[in-house]
Coordinates of C-alpha atoms and ligand atoms in Angstrom, one line a residue:
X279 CA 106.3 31.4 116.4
X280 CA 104.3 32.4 119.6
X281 CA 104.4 36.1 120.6
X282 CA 104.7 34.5 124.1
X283 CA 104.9 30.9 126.2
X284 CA 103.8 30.6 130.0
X285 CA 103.2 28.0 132.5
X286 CA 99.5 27.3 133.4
X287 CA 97.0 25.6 135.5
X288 CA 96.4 21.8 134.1
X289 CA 93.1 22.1 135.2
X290 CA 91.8 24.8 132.7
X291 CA 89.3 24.0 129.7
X292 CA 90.5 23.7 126.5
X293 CA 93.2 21.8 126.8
X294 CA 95.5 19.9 124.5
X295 CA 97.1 16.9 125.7
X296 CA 100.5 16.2 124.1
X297 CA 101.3 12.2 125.5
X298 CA 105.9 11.9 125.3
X299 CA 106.4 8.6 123.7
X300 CA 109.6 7.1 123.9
X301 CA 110.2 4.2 120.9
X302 CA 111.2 1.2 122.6
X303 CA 107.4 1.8 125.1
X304 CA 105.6 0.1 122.3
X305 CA 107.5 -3.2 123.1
X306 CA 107.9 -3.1 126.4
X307 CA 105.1 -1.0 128.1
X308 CA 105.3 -2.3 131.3
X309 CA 106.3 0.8 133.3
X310 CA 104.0 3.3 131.4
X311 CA 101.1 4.4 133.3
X312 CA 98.7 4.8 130.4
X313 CA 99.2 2.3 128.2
X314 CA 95.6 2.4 126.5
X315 CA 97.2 6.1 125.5
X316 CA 100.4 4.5 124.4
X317 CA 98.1 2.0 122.3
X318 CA 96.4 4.9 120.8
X319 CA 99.8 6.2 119.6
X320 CA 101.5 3.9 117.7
X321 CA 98.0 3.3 115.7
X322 CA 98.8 6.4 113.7
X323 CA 100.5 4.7 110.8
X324 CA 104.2 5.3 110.8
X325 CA 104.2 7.1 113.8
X326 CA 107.7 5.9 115.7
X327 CA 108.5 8.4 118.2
X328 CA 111.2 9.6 116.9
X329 CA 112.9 13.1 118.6
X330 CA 110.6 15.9 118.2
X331 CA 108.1 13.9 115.7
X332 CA 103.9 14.8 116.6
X333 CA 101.2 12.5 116.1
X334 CA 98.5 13.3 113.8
X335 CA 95.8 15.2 116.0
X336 CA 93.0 13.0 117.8
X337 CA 90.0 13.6 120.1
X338 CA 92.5 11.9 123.1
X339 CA 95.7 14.5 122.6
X340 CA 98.6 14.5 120.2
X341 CA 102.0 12.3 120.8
X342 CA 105.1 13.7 120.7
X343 CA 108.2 11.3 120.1
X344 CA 111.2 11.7 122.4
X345 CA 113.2 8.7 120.6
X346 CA 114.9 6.1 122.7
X347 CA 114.2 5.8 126.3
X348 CA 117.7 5.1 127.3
X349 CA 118.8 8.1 125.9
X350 CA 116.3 10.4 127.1
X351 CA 118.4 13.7 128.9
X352 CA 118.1 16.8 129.2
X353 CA 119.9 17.7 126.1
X354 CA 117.5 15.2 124.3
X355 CA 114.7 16.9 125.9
X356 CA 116.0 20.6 124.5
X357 CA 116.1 19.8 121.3
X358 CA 112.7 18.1 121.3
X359 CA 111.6 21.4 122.6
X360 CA 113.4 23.6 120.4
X361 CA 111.6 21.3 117.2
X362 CA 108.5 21.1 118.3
X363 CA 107.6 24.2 119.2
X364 CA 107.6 25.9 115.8
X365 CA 105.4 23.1 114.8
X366 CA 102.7 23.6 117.4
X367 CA 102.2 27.1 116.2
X368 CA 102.2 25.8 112.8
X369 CA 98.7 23.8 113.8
X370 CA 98.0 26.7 116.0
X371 CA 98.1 25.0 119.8
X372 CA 97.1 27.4 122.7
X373 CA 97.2 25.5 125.4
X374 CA 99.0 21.9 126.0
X375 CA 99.2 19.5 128.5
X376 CA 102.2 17.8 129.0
X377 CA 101.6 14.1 129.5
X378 CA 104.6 11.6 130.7
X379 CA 102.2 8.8 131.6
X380 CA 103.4 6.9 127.9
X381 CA 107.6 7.0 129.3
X382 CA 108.8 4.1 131.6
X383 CA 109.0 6.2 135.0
X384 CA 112.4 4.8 136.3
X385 CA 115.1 7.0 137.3
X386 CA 113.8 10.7 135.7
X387 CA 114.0 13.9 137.1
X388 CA 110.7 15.3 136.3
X389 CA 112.1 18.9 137.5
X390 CA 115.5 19.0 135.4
X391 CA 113.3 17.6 132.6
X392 CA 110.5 20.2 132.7
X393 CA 113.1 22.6 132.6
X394 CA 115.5 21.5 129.7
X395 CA 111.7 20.8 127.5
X396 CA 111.3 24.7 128.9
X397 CA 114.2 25.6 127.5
X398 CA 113.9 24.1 124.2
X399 CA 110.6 25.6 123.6
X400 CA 111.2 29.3 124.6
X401 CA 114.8 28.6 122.8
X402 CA 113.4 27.4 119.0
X403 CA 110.9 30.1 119.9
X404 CA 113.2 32.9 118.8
X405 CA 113.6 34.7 115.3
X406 CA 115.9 37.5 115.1
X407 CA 113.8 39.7 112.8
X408 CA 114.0 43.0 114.2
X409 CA 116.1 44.2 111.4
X410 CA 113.7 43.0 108.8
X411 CA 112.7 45.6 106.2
X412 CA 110.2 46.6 103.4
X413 CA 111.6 44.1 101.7
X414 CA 110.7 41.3 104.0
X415 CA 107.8 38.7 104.0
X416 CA 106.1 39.5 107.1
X417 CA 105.5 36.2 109.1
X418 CA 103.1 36.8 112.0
X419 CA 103.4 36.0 115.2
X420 CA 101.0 33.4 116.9
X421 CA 99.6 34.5 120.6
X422 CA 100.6 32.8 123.6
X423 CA 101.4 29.0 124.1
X424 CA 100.2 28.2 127.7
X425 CA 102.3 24.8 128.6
X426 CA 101.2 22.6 131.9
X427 CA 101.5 19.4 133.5
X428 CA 100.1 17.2 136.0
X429 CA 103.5 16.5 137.5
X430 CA 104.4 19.5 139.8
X431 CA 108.2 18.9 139.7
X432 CA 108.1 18.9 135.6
X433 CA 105.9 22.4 135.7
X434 CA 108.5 23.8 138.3
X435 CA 111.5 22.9 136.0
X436 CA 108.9 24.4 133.0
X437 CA 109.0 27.6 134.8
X438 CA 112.6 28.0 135.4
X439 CA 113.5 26.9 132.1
X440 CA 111.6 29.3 130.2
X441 CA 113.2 31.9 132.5
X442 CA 116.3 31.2 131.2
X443 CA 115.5 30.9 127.6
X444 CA 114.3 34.6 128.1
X445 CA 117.4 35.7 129.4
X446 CA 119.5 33.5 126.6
X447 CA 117.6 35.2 124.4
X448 CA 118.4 39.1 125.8
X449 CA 121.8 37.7 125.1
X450 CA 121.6 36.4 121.5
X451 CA 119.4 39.2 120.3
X452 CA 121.8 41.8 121.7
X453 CA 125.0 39.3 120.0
X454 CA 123.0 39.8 116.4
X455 CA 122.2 43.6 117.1
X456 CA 125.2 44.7 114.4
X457 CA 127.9 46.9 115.2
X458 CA 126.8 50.3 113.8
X459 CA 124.0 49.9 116.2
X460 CA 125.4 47.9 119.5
X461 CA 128.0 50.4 120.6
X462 CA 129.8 50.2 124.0
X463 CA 126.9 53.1 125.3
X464 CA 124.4 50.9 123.4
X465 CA 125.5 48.3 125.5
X466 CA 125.4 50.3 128.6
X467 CA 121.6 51.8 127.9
X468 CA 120.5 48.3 127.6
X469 CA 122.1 47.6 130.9
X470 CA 120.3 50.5 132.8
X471 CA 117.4 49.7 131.1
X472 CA 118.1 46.0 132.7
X473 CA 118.1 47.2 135.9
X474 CA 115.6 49.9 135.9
X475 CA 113.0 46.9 135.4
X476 CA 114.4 44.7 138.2
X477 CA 114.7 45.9 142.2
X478 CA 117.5 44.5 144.0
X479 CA 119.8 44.7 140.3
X480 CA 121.5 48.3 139.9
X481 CA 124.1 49.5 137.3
X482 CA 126.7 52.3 136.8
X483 CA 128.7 53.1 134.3
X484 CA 132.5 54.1 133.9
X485 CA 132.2 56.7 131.4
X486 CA 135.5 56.9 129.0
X487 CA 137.1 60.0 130.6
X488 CA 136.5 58.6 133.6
X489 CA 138.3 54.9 132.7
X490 CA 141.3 57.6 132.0
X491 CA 141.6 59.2 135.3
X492 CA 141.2 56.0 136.8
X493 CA 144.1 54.7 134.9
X494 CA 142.2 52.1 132.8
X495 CA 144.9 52.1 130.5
X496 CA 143.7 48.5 128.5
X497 CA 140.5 49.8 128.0
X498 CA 141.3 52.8 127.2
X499 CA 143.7 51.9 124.6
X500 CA 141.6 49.6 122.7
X501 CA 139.0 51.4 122.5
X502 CA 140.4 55.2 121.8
X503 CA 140.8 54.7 118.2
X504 CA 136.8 54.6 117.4
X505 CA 134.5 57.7 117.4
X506 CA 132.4 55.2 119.6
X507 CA 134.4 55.2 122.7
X508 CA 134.8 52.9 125.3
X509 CA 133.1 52.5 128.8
X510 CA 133.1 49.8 131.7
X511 CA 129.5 48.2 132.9
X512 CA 128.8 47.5 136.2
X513 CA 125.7 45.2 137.2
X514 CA 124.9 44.7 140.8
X515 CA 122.7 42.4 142.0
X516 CA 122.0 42.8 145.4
X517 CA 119.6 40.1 147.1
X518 CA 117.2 41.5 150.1
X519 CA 118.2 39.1 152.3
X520 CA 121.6 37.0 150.9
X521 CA 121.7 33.2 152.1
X522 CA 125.1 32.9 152.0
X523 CA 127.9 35.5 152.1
X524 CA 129.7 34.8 148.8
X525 CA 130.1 37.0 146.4
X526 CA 130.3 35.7 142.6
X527 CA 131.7 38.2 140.1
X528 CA 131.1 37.8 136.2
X529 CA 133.3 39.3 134.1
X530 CA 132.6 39.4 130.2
X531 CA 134.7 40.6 127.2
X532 CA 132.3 43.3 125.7
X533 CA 134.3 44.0 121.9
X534 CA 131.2 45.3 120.0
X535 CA 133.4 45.0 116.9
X536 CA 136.9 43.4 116.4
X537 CA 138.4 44.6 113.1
X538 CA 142.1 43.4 115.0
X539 CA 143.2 47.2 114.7
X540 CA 146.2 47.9 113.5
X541 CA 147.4 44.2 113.3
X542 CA 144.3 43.9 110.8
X543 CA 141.9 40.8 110.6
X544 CA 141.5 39.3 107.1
X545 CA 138.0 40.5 105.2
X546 CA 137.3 36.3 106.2
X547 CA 138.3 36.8 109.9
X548 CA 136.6 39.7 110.4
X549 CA 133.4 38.4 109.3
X550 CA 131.3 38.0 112.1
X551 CA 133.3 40.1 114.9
X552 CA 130.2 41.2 116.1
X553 CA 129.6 38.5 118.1
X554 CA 133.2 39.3 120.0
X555 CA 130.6 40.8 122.6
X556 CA 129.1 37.7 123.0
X557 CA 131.0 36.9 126.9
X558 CA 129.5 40.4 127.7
X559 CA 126.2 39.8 126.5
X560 CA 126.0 36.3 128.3
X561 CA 126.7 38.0 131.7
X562 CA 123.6 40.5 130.8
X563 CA 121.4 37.3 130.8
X564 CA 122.4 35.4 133.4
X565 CA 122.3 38.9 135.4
X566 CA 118.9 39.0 134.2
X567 CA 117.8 35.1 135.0
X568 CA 119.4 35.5 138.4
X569 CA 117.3 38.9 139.0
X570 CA 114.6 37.3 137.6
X571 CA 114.9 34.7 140.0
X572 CA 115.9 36.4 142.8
X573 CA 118.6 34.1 143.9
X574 CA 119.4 35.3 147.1
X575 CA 123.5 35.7 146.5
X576 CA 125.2 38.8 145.7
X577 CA 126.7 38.8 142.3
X578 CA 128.4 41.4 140.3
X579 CA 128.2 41.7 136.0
X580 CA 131.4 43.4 134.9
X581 CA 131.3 44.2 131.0
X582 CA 134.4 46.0 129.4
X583 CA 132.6 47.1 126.3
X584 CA 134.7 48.8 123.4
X585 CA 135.4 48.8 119.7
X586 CA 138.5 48.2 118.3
X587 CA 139.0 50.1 115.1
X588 CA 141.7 51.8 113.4
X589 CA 142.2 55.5 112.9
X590 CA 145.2 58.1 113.6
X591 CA 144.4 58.0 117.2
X592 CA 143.9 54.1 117.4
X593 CA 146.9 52.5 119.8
X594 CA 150.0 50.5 117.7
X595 CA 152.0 47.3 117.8
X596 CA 154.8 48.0 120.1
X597 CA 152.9 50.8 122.2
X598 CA 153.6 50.4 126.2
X599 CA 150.5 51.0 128.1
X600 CA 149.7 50.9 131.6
X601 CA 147.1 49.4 133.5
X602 CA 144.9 49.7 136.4
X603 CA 146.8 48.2 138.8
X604 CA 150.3 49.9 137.3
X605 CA 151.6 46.8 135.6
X606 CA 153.0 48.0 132.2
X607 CA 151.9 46.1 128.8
X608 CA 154.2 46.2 125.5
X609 CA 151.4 45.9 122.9
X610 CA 152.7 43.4 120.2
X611 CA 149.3 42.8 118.5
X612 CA 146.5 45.2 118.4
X613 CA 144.4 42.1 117.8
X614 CA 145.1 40.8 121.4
X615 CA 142.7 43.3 122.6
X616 CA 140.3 41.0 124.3
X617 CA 143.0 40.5 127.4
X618 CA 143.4 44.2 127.5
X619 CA 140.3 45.4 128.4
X620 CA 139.5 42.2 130.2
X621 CA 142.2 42.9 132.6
X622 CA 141.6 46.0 133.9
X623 CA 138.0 44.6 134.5
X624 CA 139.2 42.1 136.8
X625 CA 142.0 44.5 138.7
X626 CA 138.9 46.5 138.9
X627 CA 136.7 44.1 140.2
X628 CA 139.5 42.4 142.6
X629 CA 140.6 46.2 144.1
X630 CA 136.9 47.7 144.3
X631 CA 134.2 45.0 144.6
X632 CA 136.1 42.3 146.5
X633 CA 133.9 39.4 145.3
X634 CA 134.8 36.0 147.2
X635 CA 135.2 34.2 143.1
X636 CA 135.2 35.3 139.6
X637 CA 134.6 34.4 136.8
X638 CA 135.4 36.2 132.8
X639 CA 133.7 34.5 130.0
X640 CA 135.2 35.3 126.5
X641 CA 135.2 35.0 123.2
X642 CA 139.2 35.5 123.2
X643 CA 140.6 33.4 120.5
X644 CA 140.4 31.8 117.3
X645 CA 142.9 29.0 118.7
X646 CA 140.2 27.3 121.0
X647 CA 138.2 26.9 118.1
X648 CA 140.9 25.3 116.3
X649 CA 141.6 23.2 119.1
X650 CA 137.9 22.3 121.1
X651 CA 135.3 23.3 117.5
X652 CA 131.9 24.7 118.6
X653 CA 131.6 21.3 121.1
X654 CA 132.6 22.7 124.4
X655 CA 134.5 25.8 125.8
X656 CA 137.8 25.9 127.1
X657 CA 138.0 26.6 131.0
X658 CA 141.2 27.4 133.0
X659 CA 140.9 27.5 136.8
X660 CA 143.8 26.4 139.4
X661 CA 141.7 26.2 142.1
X662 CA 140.7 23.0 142.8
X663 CA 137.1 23.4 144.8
X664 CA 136.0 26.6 142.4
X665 CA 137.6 24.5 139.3
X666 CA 135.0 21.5 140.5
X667 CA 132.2 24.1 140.8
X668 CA 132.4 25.4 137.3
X669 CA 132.5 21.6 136.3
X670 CA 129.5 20.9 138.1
X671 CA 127.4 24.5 137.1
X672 CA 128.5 23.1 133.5
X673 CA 127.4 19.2 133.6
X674 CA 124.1 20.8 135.2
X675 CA 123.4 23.6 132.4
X676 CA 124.4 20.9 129.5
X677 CA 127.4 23.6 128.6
X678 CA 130.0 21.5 128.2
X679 CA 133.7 22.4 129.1
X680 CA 137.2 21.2 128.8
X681 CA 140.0 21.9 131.2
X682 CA 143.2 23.3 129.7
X683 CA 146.5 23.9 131.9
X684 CA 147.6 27.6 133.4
X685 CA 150.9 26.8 135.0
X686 CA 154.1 29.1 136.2
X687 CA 155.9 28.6 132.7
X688 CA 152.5 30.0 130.6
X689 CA 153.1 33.0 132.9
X690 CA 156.7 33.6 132.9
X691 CA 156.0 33.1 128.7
X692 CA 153.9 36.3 129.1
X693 CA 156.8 38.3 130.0
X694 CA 158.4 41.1 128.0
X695 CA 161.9 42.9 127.8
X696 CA 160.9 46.4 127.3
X697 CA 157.5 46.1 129.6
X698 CA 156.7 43.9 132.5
X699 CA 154.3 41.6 130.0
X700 CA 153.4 40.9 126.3
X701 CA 150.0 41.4 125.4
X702 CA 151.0 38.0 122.9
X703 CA 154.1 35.9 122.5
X704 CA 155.5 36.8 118.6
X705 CA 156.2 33.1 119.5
X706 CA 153.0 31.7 118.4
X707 CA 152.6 28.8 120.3
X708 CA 149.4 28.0 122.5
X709 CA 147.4 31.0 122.1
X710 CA 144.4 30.0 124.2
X711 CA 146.6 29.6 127.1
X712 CA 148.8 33.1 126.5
X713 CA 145.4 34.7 127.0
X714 CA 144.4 32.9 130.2
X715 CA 148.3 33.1 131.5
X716 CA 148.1 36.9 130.3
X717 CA 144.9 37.6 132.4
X718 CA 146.3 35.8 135.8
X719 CA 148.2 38.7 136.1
X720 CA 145.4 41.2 137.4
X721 CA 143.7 38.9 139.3
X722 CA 144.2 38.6 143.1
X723 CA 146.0 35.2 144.1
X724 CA 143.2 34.7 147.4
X725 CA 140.4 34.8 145.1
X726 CA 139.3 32.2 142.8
X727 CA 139.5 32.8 139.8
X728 CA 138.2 31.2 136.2
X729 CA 138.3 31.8 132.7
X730 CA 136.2 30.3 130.1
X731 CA 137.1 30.9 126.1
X732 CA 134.0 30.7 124.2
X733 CA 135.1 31.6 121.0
X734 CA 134.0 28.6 119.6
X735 CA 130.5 28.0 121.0
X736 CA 129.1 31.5 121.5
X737 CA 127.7 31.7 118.0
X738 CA 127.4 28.7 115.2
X739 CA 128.6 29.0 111.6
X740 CA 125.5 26.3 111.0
X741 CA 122.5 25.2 112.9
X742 CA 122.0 22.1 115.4
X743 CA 119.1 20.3 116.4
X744 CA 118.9 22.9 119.4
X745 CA 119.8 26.7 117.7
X746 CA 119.7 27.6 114.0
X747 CA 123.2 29.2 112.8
X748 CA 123.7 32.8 114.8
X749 CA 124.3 33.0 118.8
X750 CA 123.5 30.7 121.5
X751 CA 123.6 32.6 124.5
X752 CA 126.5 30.5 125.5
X753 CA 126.8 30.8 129.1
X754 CA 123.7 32.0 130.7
X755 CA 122.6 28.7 131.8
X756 CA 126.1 27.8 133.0
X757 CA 127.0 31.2 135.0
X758 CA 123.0 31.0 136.5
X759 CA 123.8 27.6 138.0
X760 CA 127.0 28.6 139.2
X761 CA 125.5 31.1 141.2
X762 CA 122.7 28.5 142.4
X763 CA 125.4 26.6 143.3
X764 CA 126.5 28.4 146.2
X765 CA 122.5 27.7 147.7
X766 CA 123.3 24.3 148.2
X767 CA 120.8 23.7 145.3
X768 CA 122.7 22.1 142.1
Ligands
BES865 N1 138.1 38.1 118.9 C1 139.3 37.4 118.6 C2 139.1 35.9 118.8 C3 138.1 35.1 117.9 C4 138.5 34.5 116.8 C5 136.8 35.0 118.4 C6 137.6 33.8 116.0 C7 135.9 34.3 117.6 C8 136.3 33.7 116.4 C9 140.5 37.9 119.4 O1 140.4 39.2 119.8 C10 141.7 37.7 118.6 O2 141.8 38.2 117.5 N2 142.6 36.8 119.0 C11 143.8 36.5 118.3 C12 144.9 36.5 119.4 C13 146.3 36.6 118.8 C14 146.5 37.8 118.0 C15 147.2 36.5 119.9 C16 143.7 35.2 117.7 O3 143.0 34.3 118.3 O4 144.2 35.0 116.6
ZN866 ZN1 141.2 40.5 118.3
ZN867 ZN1 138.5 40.0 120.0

C-alpha cells in the first residue's frame, strides 16, 4: 500500500516503464507501435498477459497483462488497476511510466482508459485499518506511487480517476466507520469539515429541535428513539461562475444504524446495518469529487442522517405521523424507516432549494437484493429525458443499473384507511417499488425526479476482482457524471 499516488511529468529520471500487453499482440502485432518491446515481453517464460499479471523486472521496463484485446474496457482496465497496484508496492515502484505502445491502437479512448486504470489503482489502494489495535500486525505504508504517460489524454483520464477514487474512498471509509462511532452529528462534523477544506462547497445543519419545529415529522420519528438524535445535512456546492443554470440535487438515506425498531431485524439481518448510511455517504463523495473538480454546476447534497433504535420513546407500528409537507403517514413497520426520513428530505429540498432534478440514492431494501444481487442497482424514474441521463451517467461510470416500473397503481397501493399513506403495504408484494411509489409522494410533479436502491451493491458480502468484501462507494462515480452531464461533457 502507498501512503499516496499522483500524476507526474513522464520526463523525470528514474523512471519505470510498465509496457500493457494484451494476449492475442504476440500473434498478431501488427498495430503495436513497439513491437521490439512486445518481443521483449513474451520472452519472460510463461509470461501471457493475462489481467493484472507483471513481467519479471528488466533493464527496458516491466509488462503488465491486460488479457484479451477485444475485451479491453474500462471495467477491465479497473480491475487491472485495483490488482496491480498492491503488487507494485510489493517490489517497491516509485515512479512508472505507463506505456500503451505494446496494445493494437484501434478504437481506444486513451482519456476514459487513463481514468478507469486511475481508478483501479487509487481503488485497490485502500485498507480500512483505522480501527486496528495493539493487537494488530502493523503493515507499513509505502510512500508515494508517481504514475505518468506519454499519451496526454490517458494522464488526463489518470488525474480524474484518481480524483474519484479519493472521494469513493471518503465514502467507504466513513460506510466501515461503525455505528457507536458514525452518529448522525458524526456524520454532520465530517460534512463541515468537507466543506471547510473546499471554497465554493458550504454546509448547514438542521439540528433535531429544529427538524421539530419545522415539522420534520419522518425524521424526527425515526430517529427520536436513540440517545444519538437525528439531524438533516445540507451540502451546497456553489460554482463561481455556473455554465449552465441547472440545479442537480442528491439526496441520500443517512441510517447510521438500522436495528428495524420496534418491527425488530433478525440478529442475521441486522448484521451489517451500518452500511444503511451508505446512499448518504456516496453523496459526501461525489460532493467532494465535484468540489474537487470544480464542475461549474450548482448541486445540492441532502443527507437525512438518523439511527433507528428502540427504547420507550422510539416511535411504534401503527403510530400516525406527519410530515413536512402535512401529508399524514400510518407507520405499519418501524423497519420502513428509510422512506421516512427520505421523504421529508425531498419535500425539503423541492419547497426550499428548488433544484431543476433530483436525485436519492438508497440502500432502502432487502427486496432489490433478492431481485437484482450485488450486479446492478435498481433505478425508478418516469421522466423520460432525466431517466436517459441517469442511464447514460451510469454506462459512463461502469455503475450499472436496471429500470423497474413506478406507475399510478404502485401509488394508489401506498394508500392507507386511517392516514393518507402506508409507510409499507402488510400486503407484501413488490417491496422495492412500495418504497419508490412511497417516496413519489413528496416530490414535486415538475421536477425530475430518480431513485436509485442500492441495497444490493453499496457494500459486498465477498470480494471481486475490483473491491475486497466491505463498501464500494457505490455511486460516486455515477452521481459525479451525472452532474458532468449537464456540461455537455459525457
Ligand atoms: N435498510 C433496510 C434495507 C436493506 C436490507 C439494506 C438488506 C441492505 C440489506 C431497510 O430499512 C429495510 O429494512 N427495509 C425493509 C422494508 C420492509 C419492512 C417494507 C425490507 O426490505 O425488508
Ligand atoms: Zn429498515
Ligand atoms: Zn434501513
Amino acid at each position: 500500500m502507498y501512503k499516496s499516488i499522483a500524476v507526474g511529468s513522464p520526463k523525470s529520471s528514474r523512471i519505470m516503464n510498465l509496457y500493457l500487453v494484451a494476449e492475442e499482440t504476440r500473434r498478431t502485432p501488427e498495430h503495436v507501435k513497439d513491437e521490439s518491446a512486445l518481443d521483449a515481453a513474451f520472452k519472460d517464460p510463461g509470461f501471457k498477459a493475462e489481467p493484472a499479471e507483471l513481467s519479471s523486472v528488466t533493464d527496458r521496463g516491466i509488462w503488465l497483462g491486460v488479457g484479451a484485446a477485444k475485451e479491453l474496457d474500462t471495467d477491465r482496465m479497473r480491475s487491472v488497476g485495483s490488482r496491480v497496484v498492491k503488487r507494485l508496492s510489493r517490489i517497491d515502484l516509485k515512479s512508472v511510466k505507463i506505456d500503451l505502445d505494446c496494445l493494437p491502437k484501434k478504437n481506444r479512448d486513451e482519456e476514459a482508459l487513463g481514468r478507469a486504470f486511475a481508478e483501479g489503482l487509487g481503488i485497490g489502494n485502500w485498507r480500512m485499518d483505522m480501527f486496528n489495535g495493539a493487537a494488530s500486525r502493523k503493515k507499513d505504508a509505502r510512500g508515494k506511487l508517481t504514475v505518468s504517460c506519454d499519451s496526454s489524454d490517458f494522464r488526463r483520464g489518470m488525474t480524474s480517476g484518481l480524483m474519484l477514487a479519493e472521494a469513493m474512498n471518503l465514502t467507504r471509509r466513513m460506510a466501515a466507520t461503525p455505528p457507536n462511532i458514525c452518529t448522525p452529528s458524526h456524520v454532520a462534523t465530517t460534512a463541515r469539515m468537507l466543506a471547510r477544506g473546499s471554497e465554493g462547497l458550504s454546509c448547514t445543519v438542521i439540528t433535531y429541535q429544529q427538524a421539530r419545529r419545522l415539522g420534520m415529522g419522518g425524521l424526527e420519528n425515526v430517529g427520536k428513539g436513540s440517545a444519538n438524535k437525528p439531524c438533516m445535512v445540507i451540502l451546497d456546492w456553489k460554482p463561481s461562475k455556473p455554465r449552465t443554470k441547472e440545479k442537480l440535487a442528491l439526496v441520500g438515506k443517512s441510517i447510521t444504524y438500522d436495528t428495524g425498531g420496534y418491527s425488530m431485524k433478525s440478529p442475521a439481518g441486522m448484521k451489517g446495518m451500518k452500511y444503511d448510511k451508505n446512499g448518504g455517504m456516496a453523496v459526501l463523495g461525489a460532493m467532494k469529487a465535484i468540489s474537487d473538480a470544480k464542475l461549474p454546476i450548482r448541486v445540492f447534497g441532502v443527507l437525512p442522517a438518523a439511527e433507528n433504535m428502540v427504547s420507550s420513546d422510539a416511535y411504534r407500528p401503527d403510530d400516525i405521523i406527519r410530515m413536512y409537507n402535512d401529508i399524514t403517514v400510518e407507520v405499519t413497520n418501524t423497519d420502513a424507516e428509510g422512506r421516512l426520513v427520505l421523504a421529508d428530505a425531498l419535500a425539503y429540498t423541492c419547497r426550499k432549494l428548488k433544484p431543476t432534478a433530483i436525485i436519492d440514492i438508497a440502500t432502502l431494501t432487502g427486496g432489490v437484493v433478492v431481485a437484482l444481487g450485488h450486479f446492478c442497482a435498481g433505478y425508478w424514474c418516469e421522466n423520460g429525458s432525466f431517466g436517459k441521463r441517469i442511464e447514460q451517467a451510469a454506462v459512463h461510470s461502469d455503475e450499472k443499473v436496471w429500470k423497474m416500473p413506478l406507475w399510478e397503481a404502485h401509488r394508489d397501493f401506498m394508500r392507507s384507511e386511517h392516514a393518507d399513506l402506508l409507510n409499507s403495504n402488510p400486503k407484501r408484494s413488490a417491496h422495492p417499488i412500495q418504497g419508490a411509489a412511497f417516496l413519489s409522494h413528496f416530490v414535486d410533479a415538475d421536477i425530475p425526479w430518480g431513485h436509485i436502491d442500492i441495497a444490493g451493491t453499496s457494500a459486498l458480502d465477498s470480494g471481486n476482482d475490483v473491491f475486497p468484501a466491505g463498501p464500494t462507494g457505490w455511486g460516486v462515480r455515477l452521481m459525479f457524471d451525472l452532474a458532468e452531464s449537464y456540461l455537455g461533457k459525457t
